PDB file of C-alpha atoms in Angstrom:
ATOM      1  CA  MET A  13      -0.083   0.021   0.219  1.00  0.00           C
ATOM      2  CA  SER A  14       1.580   3.346  -0.817  1.00  0.00           C
ATOM      3  CA  MET A  15       1.918   6.138   1.205  1.00  0.00           C
ATOM      4  CA  MET A  16      -0.705   7.958  -0.215  1.00  0.00           C
ATOM      5  CA  SER A  17      -3.471   5.496   0.101  1.00  0.00           C
ATOM      6  CA  GLU A  18      -2.462   4.983   3.488  1.00  0.00           C
ATOM      7  CA  PHE A  19      -3.072   8.849   4.431  1.00  0.00           C
ATOM      8  CA  LYS A  20      -6.105   8.557   2.736  1.00  0.00           C
ATOM      9  CA  GLU A  21      -7.689   5.954   4.363  1.00  0.00           C
ATOM     10  CA  PHE A  22      -6.464   7.599   7.444  1.00  0.00           C
ATOM     11  CA  ALA A  23      -7.811  10.644   6.460  1.00  0.00           C
ATOM     12  CA  VAL A  24     -11.213   9.286   5.510  1.00  0.00           C
ATOM     13  CA  LYS A  25     -11.597   6.831   8.600  1.00  0.00           C
ATOM     14  CA  GLY A  26     -14.344   8.019  10.904  1.00  0.00           C
ATOM     15  CA  SER A  27     -12.422   8.663  14.119  1.00  0.00           C
ATOM     16  CA  VAL A  28     -10.420  11.381  12.293  1.00  0.00           C
ATOM     17  CA  MET A  29     -13.591  12.678  10.374  1.00  0.00           C
ATOM     18  CA  ASP A  30     -15.494  13.119  13.892  1.00  0.00           C
ATOM     19  CA  LEU A  31     -12.675  14.972  15.516  1.00  0.00           C
ATOM     20  CA  ALA A  32     -12.088  17.484  12.725  1.00  0.00           C
ATOM     21  CA  ILE A  33     -15.688  18.135  13.089  1.00  0.00           C
ATOM     22  CA  GLY A  34     -15.709  18.215  16.743  1.00  0.00           C
ATOM     23  CA  VAL A  35     -12.910  20.947  16.399  1.00  0.00           C
ATOM     24  CA  VAL A  36     -14.313  23.261  14.055  1.00  0.00           C
ATOM     25  CA  ILE A  37     -17.857  22.904  16.119  1.00  0.00           C
ATOM     26  CA  GLY A  38     -15.790  23.441  18.973  1.00  0.00           C
ATOM     27  CA  GLY A  39     -14.445  26.932  17.499  1.00  0.00           C
ATOM     28  CA  ALA A  40     -18.084  28.668  16.784  1.00  0.00           C
ATOM     29  CA  PHE A  41     -18.978  27.010  20.180  1.00  0.00           C
ATOM     30  CA  GLN A  42     -16.017  29.203  21.958  1.00  0.00           C
ATOM     31  CA  LYS A  43     -17.638  32.336  20.292  1.00  0.00           C
ATOM     32  CA  ILE A  44     -20.833  31.852  21.712  1.00  0.00           C
ATOM     33  CA  VAL A  45     -19.375  31.326  25.045  1.00  0.00           C
ATOM     34  CA  ASP A  46     -16.870  34.215  25.043  1.00  0.00           C
ATOM     35  CA  SER A  47     -20.172  36.556  23.986  1.00  0.00           C
ATOM     36  CA  MET A  48     -21.999  35.156  26.817  1.00  0.00           C
ATOM     37  CA  VAL A  49     -19.359  35.660  29.048  1.00  0.00           C
ATOM     38  CA  SER A  50     -17.926  39.305  27.618  1.00  0.00           C
ATOM     39  CA  ASP A  51     -21.500  40.795  27.054  1.00  0.00           C
ATOM     40  CA  ILE A  52     -23.684  39.107  29.300  1.00  0.00           C
ATOM     41  CA  LEU A  53     -21.956  37.894  32.637  1.00  0.00           C
ATOM     42  CA  MET A  54     -19.129  39.888  32.776  1.00  0.00           C
ATOM     43  CA  PRO A  55     -21.282  43.104  33.026  1.00  0.00           C
ATOM     44  CA  VAL A  56     -23.117  41.571  35.908  1.00  0.00           C
ATOM     45  CA  VAL A  57     -19.938  40.826  37.655  1.00  0.00           C
ATOM     46  CA  GLY A  58     -18.798  44.269  37.105  1.00  0.00           C
ATOM     47  CA  LEU A  59     -21.584  45.699  38.632  1.00  0.00           C
ATOM     48  CA  LEU A  60     -21.634  43.305  41.752  1.00  0.00           C
ATOM     49  CA  THR A  61     -17.733  44.706  42.227  1.00  0.00           C
ATOM     50  CA  GLY A  62     -19.019  48.010  42.096  1.00  0.00           C
ATOM     51  CA  GLY A  63     -17.025  48.346  38.777  1.00  0.00           C
ATOM     52  CA  ILE A  64     -13.701  47.207  39.869  1.00  0.00           C
ATOM     53  CA  ASP A  65     -11.308  47.213  37.086  1.00  0.00           C
ATOM     54  CA  PHE A  66      -8.590  44.724  37.896  1.00  0.00           C
ATOM     55  CA  THR A  67      -6.951  45.147  34.627  1.00  0.00           C
ATOM     56  CA  ASN A  68      -4.740  47.591  36.202  1.00  0.00           C
ATOM     57  CA  ARG A  69      -3.669  46.101  39.372  1.00  0.00           C
ATOM     58  CA  PHE A  70      -0.101  45.743  39.490  1.00  0.00           C
ATOM     59  CA  ILE A  71       2.926  45.708  41.274  1.00  0.00           C
ATOM     60  CA  THR A  72       6.241  47.138  39.490  1.00  0.00           C
ATOM     61  CA  VAL A  73       9.757  45.626  40.874  1.00  0.00           C
ATOM     62  CA  GLY A  74      12.191  46.858  41.139  1.00  0.00           C
ATOM     63  CA  GLY A  75      11.105  50.441  42.448  1.00  0.00           C
ATOM     64  CA  GLY A  76       9.387  53.386  39.936  1.00  0.00           C
ATOM     65  CA  THR A  77       5.473  54.188  40.008  1.00  0.00           C
ATOM     66  CA  PHE A  78       3.128  54.175  36.818  1.00  0.00           C
ATOM     67  CA  ALA A  79      -0.524  55.132  37.107  1.00  0.00           C
ATOM     68  CA  THR A  80      -0.971  52.187  34.265  1.00  0.00           C
ATOM     69  CA  LEU A  81       0.275  48.452  33.727  1.00  0.00           C
ATOM     70  CA  GLU A  82       0.765  50.073  30.048  1.00  0.00           C
ATOM     71  CA  ALA A  83       2.678  52.636  31.277  1.00  0.00           C
ATOM     72  CA  ALA A  84       4.806  50.561  33.160  1.00  0.00           C
ATOM     73  CA  LYS A  85       5.464  48.046  30.227  1.00  0.00           C
ATOM     74  CA  LYS A  86       6.119  50.782  27.962  1.00  0.00           C
ATOM     75  CA  ALA A  87       9.136  52.202  30.037  1.00  0.00           C
ATOM     76  CA  GLY A  88      10.335  48.677  30.518  1.00  0.00           C
ATOM     77  CA  ALA A  89       9.719  48.183  33.853  1.00  0.00           C
ATOM     78  CA  PRO A  90       9.165  44.708  35.457  1.00  0.00           C
ATOM     79  CA  THR A  91       5.550  44.244  37.091  1.00  0.00           C
ATOM     80  CA  VAL A  92       3.660  41.409  38.646  1.00  0.00           C
ATOM     81  CA  ALA A  93       0.177  42.024  36.756  1.00  0.00           C
ATOM     82  CA  TYR A  94      -2.059  40.066  39.700  1.00  0.00           C
ATOM     83  CA  GLY A  95      -5.122  42.060  37.991  1.00  0.00           C
ATOM     84  CA  LEU A  96      -4.431  40.302  34.614  1.00  0.00           C
ATOM     85  CA  PHE A  97      -4.019  36.985  36.697  1.00  0.00           C
ATOM     86  CA  LEU A  98      -7.339  37.642  38.452  1.00  0.00           C
ATOM     87  CA  ASN A  99      -9.373  38.517  35.348  1.00  0.00           C
ATOM     88  CA  GLN A 100      -7.786  35.703  33.662  1.00  0.00           C
ATOM     89  CA  VAL A 101      -9.433  33.245  36.692  1.00  0.00           C
ATOM     90  CA  LEU A 102     -12.624  34.928  36.921  1.00  0.00           C
ATOM     91  CA  THR A 103     -13.159  34.309  33.592  1.00  0.00           C
ATOM     92  CA  PHE A 104     -12.483  30.713  33.480  1.00  0.00           C
ATOM     93  CA  ILE A 105     -14.760  30.294  36.435  1.00  0.00           C
ATOM     94  CA  ILE A 106     -17.617  31.953  34.331  1.00  0.00           C
ATOM     95  CA  VAL A 107     -16.791  30.007  31.643  1.00  0.00           C
ATOM     96  CA  ALA A 108     -16.721  26.982  33.692  1.00  0.00           C
ATOM     97  CA  PHE A 109     -19.808  27.843  35.521  1.00  0.00           C
ATOM     98  CA  THR A 110     -21.532  28.277  31.892  1.00  0.00           C
ATOM     99  CA  LEU A 111     -20.388  25.089  29.961  1.00  0.00           C
ATOM    100  CA  PHE A 112     -21.704  23.450  33.299  1.00  0.00           C
ATOM    101  CA  LEU A 113     -25.011  25.103  32.366  1.00  0.00           C
ATOM    102  CA  VAL A 114     -24.708  24.234  29.157  1.00  0.00           C
ATOM    103  CA  ILE A 115     -23.815  20.130  29.283  1.00  0.00           C
ATOM    104  CA  LYS A 116     -26.950  20.299  31.949  1.00  0.00           C
ATOM    105  CA  GLY A 117     -29.019  21.324  30.107  1.00  0.00           C
ATOM    106  CA  VAL A 118     -27.970  18.939  26.906  1.00  0.00           C
ATOM    107  CA  ASN A 119     -28.587  16.041  29.306  1.00  0.00           C
ATOM    108  CA  ARG A 120     -31.358  17.111  30.839  1.00  0.00           C
ATOM    109  CA  MET A 121     -32.660  17.156  26.992  1.00  0.00           C
ATOM    110  CA  ARG A 122     -31.137  13.736  26.499  1.00  0.00           C
ATOM    111  CA  ARG A 123     -32.967  12.044  29.397  1.00  0.00           C
ATOM    112  CA  ASN A 124     -36.058  12.763  27.959  1.00  0.00           C
ATOM    113  CA  GLU A 125     -35.200  11.550  24.695  1.00  0.00           C
ATOM    114  CA  PRO A 126     -37.384   7.745  24.236  1.00  0.00           C
ATOM    115  CA  ALA A 127     -35.256   5.007  23.745  1.00  0.00           C
ATOM    116  CA  ALA A 128     -34.584   3.792  20.499  1.00  0.00           C
TER     117      ALA A 128
END
């Protein structure tokens, strides 16, 4: 069997095609989840936290005072950007909870399907 025919057999196997479809659907689903988090949930979180913006929470290592993280980075100052880290942790928790709710809903719909 030639290498090309082996590759063709591999590429059209069901599991490879399923994986490819899963990756494409996953990419589209990611946009939905990202929008839900940034456009629906994060404004509510901002309201609940009194509009605290964590993005400019940082510590300059080695001295120097800067008004924003961007200014510190432009000046080349080493920084510990703990605010960005907190934003990422918060975003992860919200995304994980959102996915939990989606999967819970899908599982509920599956239970209601009649057995084949």
